[in-house]
XYZ file of C-alpha atoms in Angstrom:
173
model
C 12.844 -21.264 7.413
C 10.309 -21.557 10.186
C 8.852 -18.485 11.877
C 7.197 -18.197 15.273
C 3.456 -18.929 15.172
C 2.726 -15.519 16.718
C 4.538 -13.791 13.847
C 2.610 -15.767 11.215
C -0.675 -15.088 13.034
C 0.113 -11.369 13.260
C 0.622 -11.219 9.478
C -2.731 -12.820 8.588
C -4.506 -10.804 11.278
C -2.898 -7.676 9.843
C -4.145 -8.597 6.367
C -7.672 -9.056 7.741
C -7.562 -5.564 9.268
C -5.995 -4.103 6.124
C -8.876 -5.472 4.020
C -11.280 -3.463 6.167
C -9.160 -0.353 5.607
C -8.879 -1.021 1.856
C -12.673 -1.361 1.656
C -13.063 1.928 3.511
C -10.665 3.694 1.131
C -11.797 1.728 -1.927
C -8.087 1.429 -2.710
C -6.336 -1.918 -2.701
C -3.006 -1.645 -4.524
C -1.154 -0.517 -1.375
C -1.656 -4.020 0.054
C 0.957 -5.358 -2.380
C 3.703 -3.292 -0.739
C 2.431 -3.791 2.771
C 1.933 -7.578 2.792
C 3.810 -9.249 -0.081
C 7.497 -9.922 -0.649
C 9.047 -8.471 -3.785
C 9.246 -11.932 -5.375
C 5.908 -13.261 -4.115
C 3.787 -15.379 -6.447
C 0.031 -14.751 -6.280
C -2.296 -17.063 -8.213
C -6.031 -16.967 -8.846
C -7.099 -19.652 -11.339
C -10.728 -18.454 -11.775
C -11.847 -22.029 -12.395
C -9.310 -22.423 -15.202
C -11.204 -19.925 -17.357
C -8.830 -17.010 -16.770
C -5.827 -18.047 -14.682
C -3.995 -15.048 -13.293
C -0.449 -15.587 -12.052
C 1.243 -12.499 -10.678
C 5.004 -12.930 -10.324
C 6.241 -10.301 -7.922
C 4.843 -7.369 -6.046
C 4.500 -5.122 -9.103
C 2.355 -7.675 -10.943
C 0.286 -8.227 -7.794
C -0.291 -4.470 -7.664
C -1.221 -4.352 -11.364
C -3.599 -7.337 -11.243
C -5.152 -8.568 -7.995
C -5.051 -5.391 -5.962
C -4.914 -2.789 -8.714
C -6.746 -3.480 -11.951
C -9.143 -5.939 -10.321
C -9.985 -4.028 -7.156
C -9.245 -0.296 -7.169
C -11.680 2.542 -7.822
C -13.508 2.291 -11.114
C -13.216 -1.494 -11.441
C -16.885 -2.035 -10.558
C -16.169 -3.729 -7.245
C -17.203 -0.631 -5.299
C -19.617 -1.596 -2.525
C -18.161 -5.087 -2.247
C -16.232 -6.315 0.783
C -13.903 -9.282 1.148
C -13.820 -10.155 4.846
C -11.423 -12.801 6.060
C -13.586 -14.888 8.390
C -11.083 -17.328 9.856
C -7.758 -19.035 9.284
C -5.632 -22.006 10.261
C -1.858 -21.981 10.636
C 0.570 -24.876 10.280
C 4.179 -23.731 10.434
C 4.623 -21.034 7.778
C 1.456 -22.016 5.923
C -1.919 -20.388 6.327
C -5.322 -21.391 5.023
C -7.681 -18.439 5.198
C -11.458 -18.577 4.777
C -12.997 -15.434 3.289
C -15.971 -14.258 1.279
C -16.576 -12.134 -1.797
C -19.473 -10.148 -0.334
C -21.615 -8.144 -2.721
C -23.421 -4.915 -1.901
C -26.743 -4.991 -0.074
C -28.583 -7.903 1.471
C -31.239 -10.324 0.343
C -34.851 -9.906 1.506
C -34.186 -12.476 4.254
C -31.265 -10.383 5.573
C -28.519 -12.736 4.358
C -25.489 -11.456 2.501
C -24.883 -11.912 -1.196
C -21.578 -13.761 -0.920
C -19.319 -16.466 -2.289
C -16.965 -18.315 0.057
C -13.354 -18.958 -0.801
C -10.035 -20.025 0.637
C -6.480 -18.834 0.223
C -3.410 -21.015 0.551
C -0.687 -18.686 1.803
C 2.979 -19.096 2.681
C 4.425 -16.651 5.164
C 7.913 -15.450 4.214
C 8.998 -13.364 7.201
C 9.074 -9.660 7.902
C 5.279 -9.498 8.111
C 4.952 -10.456 4.425
C 3.770 -13.379 2.347
C 5.829 -15.198 -0.277
C 3.013 -17.143 -1.954
C -0.778 -17.015 -2.213
C -3.364 -18.955 -4.186
C -7.034 -17.942 -4.002
C -9.675 -20.585 -4.712
C -13.431 -20.127 -4.994
C -16.334 -21.471 -7.003
C -16.442 -19.221 -10.080
C -19.809 -20.641 -11.217
C -21.306 -19.681 -7.854
C -19.729 -16.232 -8.196
C -21.387 -15.804 -11.614
C -24.775 -16.832 -10.179
C -24.239 -14.397 -7.319
C -23.586 -11.609 -9.816
C -26.804 -12.572 -11.631
C -28.691 -12.288 -8.329
C -27.150 -8.879 -7.692
C -28.046 -7.770 -11.207
C -31.666 -8.898 -10.733
C -31.763 -6.897 -7.480
C -30.329 -3.806 -9.214
C -27.115 -4.017 -7.153
C -24.540 -5.093 -9.756
C -22.366 -2.342 -11.159
C -22.757 -1.907 -14.923
C -18.957 -1.640 -15.139
C -18.434 -4.930 -13.322
C -21.061 -6.634 -15.456
C -19.527 -5.354 -18.707
C -15.824 -5.720 -17.823
C -15.758 -8.839 -15.651
C -18.999 -10.840 -15.437
C -19.891 -11.057 -19.121
C -16.303 -11.803 -20.274
C -15.887 -14.400 -17.506
C -19.117 -16.143 -18.486
C -17.966 -16.212 -22.121
C -14.616 -17.711 -21.081
C -16.345 -20.384 -18.980
C -18.674 -21.357 -21.818
C -15.802 -21.469 -24.331
C -13.681 -23.546 -21.967
C -16.462 -26.086 -21.456
C -17.374 -26.535 -25.116
C -15.781 -29.595 -26.629
């Protein structure tokens, strides 16, 4: 089914604004109910080292926007602004960044760019999303943040170090 362009644009614009609110609250799991259909599929392959496939809103809440983002996960102080998007029918490509806390000495952000491939499913909600970004660059970014004293010890212990180990194991032949 095809939806009016304005409706599709309103959904991605709403998600952009909701990210700002989620950052303010440091609570993300509510986004699953607000923006994703009950049977939505949400994929983040993490470079093949730790593919996460959430089938349905509850799994999205428990993984992408719950376990991985909510208070205590180590992502506090990070933001994930959606910078831009393109729409073709019911499909959206969004350009966003994983933006770490603080800024470099030159004033630039600590950030990794990524894209999401999204299918709009009506009613202001998405039926599919795949997030893609350079996981090696993300690991280097976390190293930079650690060197600057800006990386959460929790994030380093629970996400960065295990992800690096997975990447190394995956690449060993």
